[in-house]
PDB file of C-alpha atoms in Angstrom:
ATOM      1  CA  MET N 277      28.248  10.683 -62.920  1.00  0.00           C
ATOM      2  CA  VAL N 278      31.853   9.740 -63.107  1.00  0.00           C
ATOM      3  CA  ALA N 279      31.854   6.948 -60.514  1.00  0.00           C
ATOM      4  CA  GLY N 280      31.281   4.057 -62.933  1.00  0.00           C
ATOM      5  CA  ALA N 281      33.943   5.427 -65.364  1.00  0.00           C
ATOM      6  CA  ILE N 282      36.474   5.638 -62.621  1.00  0.00           C
ATOM      7  CA  VAL N 283      35.742   2.031 -61.604  1.00  0.00           C
ATOM      8  CA  LEU N 284      35.892   1.032 -65.277  1.00  0.00           C
ATOM      9  CA  THR N 285      39.162   2.851 -66.138  1.00  0.00           C
ATOM     10  CA  ASP N 286      40.921   1.827 -63.014  1.00  0.00           C
ATOM     11  CA  CYS N 287      39.918  -1.761 -63.488  1.00  0.00           C
ATOM     12  CA  ILE N 288      41.074  -1.839 -67.058  1.00  0.00           C
ATOM     13  CA  PHE N 289      44.263  -0.045 -66.120  1.00  0.00           C
ATOM     14  CA  TRP N 290      45.230  -2.236 -63.098  1.00  0.00           C
ATOM     15  CA  PHE N 291      43.833  -5.617 -64.170  1.00  0.00           C
ATOM     16  CA  ILE N 292      44.555  -5.539 -67.992  1.00  0.00           C
ATOM     17  CA  LEU N 293      47.196  -2.830 -68.916  1.00  0.00           C
ATOM     18  CA  VAL N 294      49.610  -3.264 -66.012  1.00  0.00           C
ATOM     19  CA  PRO N 295      49.769  -6.993 -65.850  1.00  0.00           C
ATOM     20  CA  PHE N 296      49.429  -7.956 -69.595  1.00  0.00           C
ATOM     21  CA  LEU N 297      50.260  -4.956 -71.776  1.00  0.00           C
ATOM     22  CA  ALA N 298      52.602  -2.760 -69.868  1.00  0.00           C
ATOM     23  CA  ARG N 299      55.720  -4.574 -71.232  1.00  0.00           C
ATOM     24  CA  GLU N 300      54.497  -4.369 -74.826  1.00  0.00           C
ATOM     25  CA  HIS N 301      53.081  -0.941 -75.182  1.00  0.00           C
ATOM     26  CA  TYR N 302      54.796   1.144 -72.634  1.00  0.00           C
ATOM     27  CA  ASN N 303      58.503   1.905 -72.896  1.00  0.00           C
ATOM     28  CA  THR N 304      58.794   2.840 -69.258  1.00  0.00           C
ATOM     29  CA  PHE N 305      55.917   2.772 -66.798  1.00  0.00           C
ATOM     30  CA  GLN N 306      55.452   6.443 -66.033  1.00  0.00           C
ATOM     31  CA  LEU N 307      54.527   7.905 -62.779  1.00  0.00           C
ATOM     32  CA  LEU N 308      51.690  10.031 -64.123  1.00  0.00           C
ATOM     33  CA  PRO N 309      49.373   7.138 -65.201  1.00  0.00           C
ATOM     34  CA  ILE N 310      50.042   5.301 -61.908  1.00  0.00           C
ATOM     35  CA  ALA N 311      49.297   8.424 -59.870  1.00  0.00           C
ATOM     36  CA  MET N 312      46.228   9.276 -61.927  1.00  0.00           C
ATOM     37  CA  HIS N 313      44.804   5.734 -61.732  1.00  0.00           C
ATOM     38  CA  SER N 314      45.418   5.481 -57.946  1.00  0.00           C
ATOM     39  CA  THR N 315      44.339   8.885 -56.770  1.00  0.00           C
ATOM     40  CA  ASN N 316      41.036   9.155 -58.597  1.00  0.00           C
ATOM     41  CA  VAL N 317      39.710   6.183 -56.759  1.00  0.00           C
ATOM     42  CA  VAL N 318      40.861   7.435 -53.555  1.00  0.00           C
ATOM     43  CA  PHE N 319      39.184  10.698 -54.155  1.00  0.00           C
ATOM     44  CA  LEU N 320      36.016   8.982 -55.359  1.00  0.00           C
ATOM     45  CA  LEU N 321      35.809   6.853 -52.143  1.00  0.00           C
ATOM     46  CA  PHE N 322      36.470   9.997 -49.956  1.00  0.00           C
ATOM     47  CA  GLU N 323      33.815  11.945 -51.749  1.00  0.00           C
ATOM     48  CA  THR N 324      31.372   8.995 -51.545  1.00  0.00           C
ATOM     49  CA  ALA N 325      32.028   8.691 -47.790  1.00  0.00           C
ATOM     50  CA  LEU N 326      31.332  12.341 -47.186  1.00  0.00           C
ATOM     51  CA  ASN N 327      28.286  12.993 -49.324  1.00  0.00           C
ATOM     52  CA  SER N 328      24.696  11.997 -48.556  1.00  0.00           C
ATOM     53  CA  LEU N 329      23.309  12.197 -52.097  1.00  0.00           C
ATOM     54  CA  ARG N 330      20.816   9.688 -53.110  1.00  0.00           C
ATOM     55  CA  PHE N 331      21.803   7.216 -55.747  1.00  0.00           C
ATOM     56  CA  PRO N 332      18.633   6.506 -57.977  1.00  0.00           C
ATOM     57  CA  LEU N 333      19.224   4.051 -60.737  1.00  0.00           C
ATOM     58  CA  PHE N 334      18.105   6.466 -63.527  1.00  0.00           C
ATOM     59  CA  ARG N 335      21.421   8.349 -63.148  1.00  0.00           C
ATOM     60  CA  ILE N 336      23.105   5.634 -65.141  1.00  0.00           C
ATOM     61  CA  ALA N 337      21.771   7.798 -68.121  1.00  0.00           C
ATOM     62  CA  TYR N 338      24.238  10.573 -67.100  1.00  0.00           C
ATOM     63  CA  PHE N 339      27.080   8.057 -66.878  1.00  0.00           C
ATOM     64  CA  PHE N 340      26.350   6.812 -70.430  1.00  0.00           C
ATOM     65  CA  LEU N 341      25.995  10.340 -71.759  1.00  0.00           C
ATOM     66  CA  TRP N 342      29.318  11.417 -70.260  1.00  0.00           C
ATOM     67  CA  THR N 343      31.080   8.304 -71.601  1.00  0.00           C
ATOM     68  CA  CYS N 344      29.639   8.879 -75.061  1.00  0.00           C
ATOM     69  CA  VAL N 345      30.748  12.457 -75.084  1.00  0.00           C
ATOM     70  CA  PHE N 346      34.203  11.503 -73.954  1.00  0.00           C
ATOM     71  CA  VAL N 347      34.623   8.737 -76.514  1.00  0.00           C
ATOM     72  CA  ILE N 348      33.440  10.962 -79.336  1.00  0.00           C
ATOM     73  CA  PHE N 349      35.847  13.692 -78.172  1.00  0.00           C
ATOM     74  CA  GLU N 350      38.707  11.195 -78.024  1.00  0.00           C
ATOM     75  CA  TRP N 351      37.861   9.952 -81.579  1.00  0.00           C
ATOM     76  CA  ILE N 352      37.925  13.479 -82.927  1.00  0.00           C
ATOM     77  CA  VAL N 353      41.207  14.325 -81.164  1.00  0.00           C
ATOM     78  CA  HIS N 354      42.838  11.109 -82.371  1.00  0.00           C
ATOM     79  CA  ALA N 355      41.514  11.479 -85.897  1.00  0.00           C
ATOM     80  CA  CYS N 356      42.845  15.018 -86.174  1.00  0.00           C
ATOM     81  CA  ILE N 357      46.088  14.719 -84.295  1.00  0.00           C
ATOM     82  CA  ARG N 358      48.496  11.824 -84.113  1.00  0.00           C
ATOM     83  CA  LEU N 359      48.704  11.143 -80.377  1.00  0.00           C
ATOM     84  CA  TRP N 360      49.833   8.166 -78.221  1.00  0.00           C
ATOM     85  CA  TRP N 361      46.765   6.060 -77.294  1.00  0.00           C
ATOM     86  CA  PRO N 362      46.912   4.980 -73.628  1.00  0.00           C
ATOM     87  CA  TYR N 363      44.599   2.073 -74.094  1.00  0.00           C
ATOM     88  CA  PRO N 364      46.023   0.061 -77.147  1.00  0.00           C
ATOM     89  CA  PHE N 365      43.060  -2.087 -77.733  1.00  0.00           C
ATOM     90  CA  LEU N 366      40.929   1.011 -78.226  1.00  0.00           C
ATOM     91  CA  ASP N 367      43.051   2.355 -81.083  1.00  0.00           C
ATOM     92  CA  LEU N 368      40.770   3.169 -84.031  1.00  0.00           C
ATOM     93  CA  SER N 369      43.258   1.635 -86.592  1.00  0.00           C
ATOM     94  CA  SER N 370      42.616  -1.769 -85.222  1.00  0.00           C
ATOM     95  CA  PRO N 371      40.004  -3.868 -87.137  1.00  0.00           C
ATOM     96  CA  LEU N 372      38.710  -5.106 -83.781  1.00  0.00           C
ATOM     97  CA  SER N 373      38.201  -1.762 -82.234  1.00  0.00           C
ATOM     98  CA  PRO N 374      34.348  -1.783 -82.728  1.00  0.00           C
ATOM     99  CA  LEU N 375      34.227  -5.068 -80.826  1.00  0.00           C
ATOM    100  CA  TRP N 376      36.415  -3.560 -78.065  1.00  0.00           C
ATOM    101  CA  TYR N 377      34.265  -0.508 -77.795  1.00  0.00           C
ATOM    102  CA  LEU N 378      31.166  -2.614 -77.541  1.00  0.00           C
ATOM    103  CA  LEU N 379      32.838  -4.744 -74.832  1.00  0.00           C
ATOM    104  CA  VAL N 380      33.849  -1.644 -72.934  1.00  0.00           C
ATOM    105  CA  ALA N 381      30.304  -0.170 -73.291  1.00  0.00           C
ATOM    106  CA  LEU N 382      28.875  -3.500 -71.778  1.00  0.00           C
ATOM    107  CA  LEU N 383      31.326  -3.323 -69.062  1.00  0.00           C
ATOM    108  CA  HIS N 384      29.708  -0.074 -67.877  1.00  0.00           C
ATOM    109  CA  PHE N 385      26.873  -1.975 -66.386  1.00  0.00           C
ATOM    110  CA  PRO N 386      28.872  -4.007 -63.749  1.00  0.00           C
ATOM    111  CA  CYS N 387      31.057  -1.037 -63.029  1.00  0.00           C
ATOM    112  CA  TYR N 388      28.090   1.070 -62.193  1.00  0.00           C
ATOM    113  CA  GLY N 389      26.698  -1.876 -60.191  1.00  0.00           C
ATOM    114  CA  ILE N 390      30.009  -2.010 -58.192  1.00  0.00           C
ATOM    115  CA  PHE N 391      29.709   1.646 -57.298  1.00  0.00           C
ATOM    116  CA  PHE N 392      26.037   1.149 -56.471  1.00  0.00           C
ATOM    117  CA  LEU N 393      27.235  -1.620 -54.009  1.00  0.00           C
ATOM    118  CA  VAL N 394      29.816   0.688 -52.508  1.00  0.00           C
ATOM    119  CA  ILE N 395      26.944   3.263 -51.770  1.00  0.00           C
ATOM    120  CA  LYS N 396      24.873   0.493 -50.223  1.00  0.00           C
ATOM    121  CA  LEU N 397      27.775  -0.632 -48.119  1.00  0.00           C
ATOM    122  CA  LYS N 398      28.332   2.958 -46.897  1.00  0.00           C
ATOM    123  CA  ASN N 399      24.827   3.374 -45.809  1.00  0.00           C
ATOM    124  CA  PHE N 400      24.744   0.059 -44.186  1.00  0.00           C
ATOM    125  CA  LEU N 401      27.928   0.767 -42.197  1.00  0.00           C
ATOM    126  CA  LEU N 402      26.679   4.241 -41.218  1.00  0.00           C
ATOM    127  CA  LEU N 403      23.526   2.976 -39.916  1.00  0.00           C
ATOM    128  CA  ARG N 404      25.254   0.115 -38.063  1.00  0.00           C
ATOM    129  CA  MET N 405      27.705   2.491 -36.467  1.00  0.00           C
ATOM    130  CA  PHE N 406      25.370   5.368 -35.471  1.00  0.00           C
ATOM    131  CA  LEU N 407      22.089   3.653 -34.503  1.00  0.00           C
ATOM    132  CA  ARG N 408      21.699   2.817 -30.927  1.00  0.00           C
ATOM    133  CA  ASP N 409      20.351  -0.516 -29.781  1.00  0.00           C
ATOM    134  CA  GLY N 410      16.638  -0.778 -30.130  1.00  0.00           C
ATOM    135  CA  GLU N 411      16.319   2.130 -32.655  1.00  0.00           C
ATOM    136  CA  SER N 412      15.065   1.544 -36.104  1.00  0.00           C
ATOM    137  CA  ALA N 413      16.393   2.959 -39.307  1.00  0.00           C
ATOM    138  CA  PRO N 414      14.665   6.011 -40.830  1.00  0.00           C
ATOM    139  CA  PRO N 415      12.642   5.310 -43.951  1.00  0.00           C
TER     140      PRO N 415
END
C-alpha cells in the first residue's frame, strides 16, 4: 500500500527538493529528512525482496485511499496548527496549490508502475537464479 507513496515522496525529495529548493526553503539541510528519505526505500526494497505477496493491479485503490487519508490529515493539521511545511509547493496558502496537488495525484500512477516493475524484476531474477536448465516456470 505504501510502496508507491515511498517512490513518489523519495523522487520528489531527491529530484526536486534537494537540487532545486534546498537552498531556498531549508536553512540547513537536516539529517532527519535525509535519513528518512534514504532508509524508507532501503526497507521497502528489503521487504519486497523477502516477501512473496502477489501484486494485483486492483491494490492501487489502497494506495490512493491511503494517500487521500494522509493528505486530508495533513490539511487538517496545517489548518489548525502553524507548522513548517516540508514540501513548499504543497503549502495551502499558495494559489497554485490545487494544481500542485493534482499533479502529485497524477504522479501516483507512474510511481505505482515503477514499483510494479520492481516486483516483476524481482520475480524474473528469482526464476532465473533458481530454475535449473530445462525446467519451466510454475504457472
